[in-house]
DNA sequence: CATGAATGAGCTTTCATTCAT
DNA sequence: CATGAATGAAAGCTCATTCAT
């Protein structure tokens, strides 16, 4: 791909993230084009359908999340890594309308599904590690963690929680996840 | 209002709830009219904009929830009323696409805001009663409960959790809310 | 259907026939709406897709043709009815770009297919009657007649034959169809 | 013109013929470029508009037809040459969506018009020769032959006749063209 | 010369809303 | 009051054409 095309692709992705973050996924592709400073045709050249554009955003987000997870997994305090990761993700969700809507979207294609699976596996690693470290209850399964993560993110996303409310809400969920010992 | 007009109003509301529950809030007003068995003009006679229709639905839902809350508040086991109510609401959310999306919607008018406030007060009653009964931790505030309720409902709504996952997820949240004694 | 709606429906059909006759089936629906003096939405209210509009035109044309065939079948000179009918149809085709393009169109839905079948049957009646009258050769089958009809219509349609050329061309085809006796 | 440019020109023409034969003249220029293995810009370098490309194809086809006609004119059985040529052309039309549509297209430029005239002359030669040989009726004029040729080609083209139907249809037309003696 | 990214007018289709019947 | 036909502004998407690389 040529340098200018690559630059435009990135500008479109950035514009799309911003626009969809502002107005939700029903915002028009035209607005994305305008924000990116390109013509509408250029957006559709790079992403042949609106779905494709949304999926590309999602893929990017998931990629970044995987990156963060890798860091946390390499952390010194494995028992806390899951909590930190979830808190970070919720924080991001509160700023991006796109993330969570897309996480729960049905009918994503294979590439994206792969990314999701990789995210699942990353979270599973954090979960297992926390359970081995004794901070998370043994009877907690991956599905519930994902469910809670999705739910809390969507809540944060739509309700526009402030930092304090976010912290307090997570505190409750974390208390529910922790072992008696983990609660200190 | 004449009797037939009143009857139409109710049929439209019922149809709208059903349609939006099925297809989400992007379903067309025309479809609501069709399901109600009236012409499109009649819908707009009763609800001058689509927003107004959505708000009316929300008001109705909130009213019914208030009713349920009154029952729970009058229950024998005040310590468990909050948990039961939350569980019931999440269960409904999984079946109605409208409820939660609307709960978090911005730009509601005064009348609806009043209903929301009343719902808040109802939940607060349940919360306080639970705390007095010693089943919910003293440091939990109303805002977090609402936040969790909204979040979990939205999660259940979009992700299509099955009954088991719903139960397990709520179990974690409830564990986070309960006092050590309440966990038994 | 209300009177004004019926009137609009007819104006749209007439406009569509005119526009597609002028510019072929790639002419825009917008132009049809403009020519009919209605908004674009009105066209799509009556004919939910462009295909539906084209099929409606075709159905109308076929209907008129069936009517003509009924007349010819009731005629005194059964041996000449087929020739007259074919000549009439070719004449019309020379003035309407739509007719023939649609006659040969693939993928028409059931309703239209029914109409086509009825037209086939009508032509078959004319053919059999001509053969019984001894003016058309016994070894001529319905398929060839339809094929010739379609082909000649398309030729007349696109090449803009004048009356004389049309007559001379048909004379050749008719000579090919006739029995030696029928040629007189 | 440089050798590689010439080679590209030919590849584009071949690709265009193939693509338009497959999908009709509404196929996109981009697809032609892809099939030719060149970039879209290269297509427009050689043929400044889509129309120009279509006309170039037509010119090529006409040229080839002239070649074939020369062969037939030099044939031993001059009385049958016209019939053979027409049959051959119809057969091709059934396989190439472009030929006939373009043959009847209006607005061709001078160069192409010249080619058409030359084709006319070739057919005229075949016609005259057949009439001299006594197989085609004296009162048949060139215009009707061209008209029949165009019409039958278009019919075959759009309706997708099978070989048998094609043969039977042509048999009728040929019977109409032949002298009583020629029918033997 | 070839490339292929960018353009933008134009297309079909949808839907909230209005208003004559 | 109810009806439902008409409206027309978008929306998503396509494609012939241009021009910087």
XYZ file of C-alpha atoms (C1' of nucleotides) in Angstrom, chain B residues 2 5 8 39-42, chain F residues 1-7:
14
model
C -62.903 9.209 24.097
C -59.024 6.775 21.490
C -56.040 2.817 20.592
C -52.841 3.545 10.653
C -49.542 5.356 10.983
C -51.315 8.668 11.433
C -52.995 7.388 14.558
C -60.766 11.365 15.216
C -58.774 7.919 12.102
C -56.757 7.095 7.717
C -52.865 6.168 4.828
C -50.753 8.526 0.733
C -47.230 11.789 -0.004
C -43.122 13.869 1.277
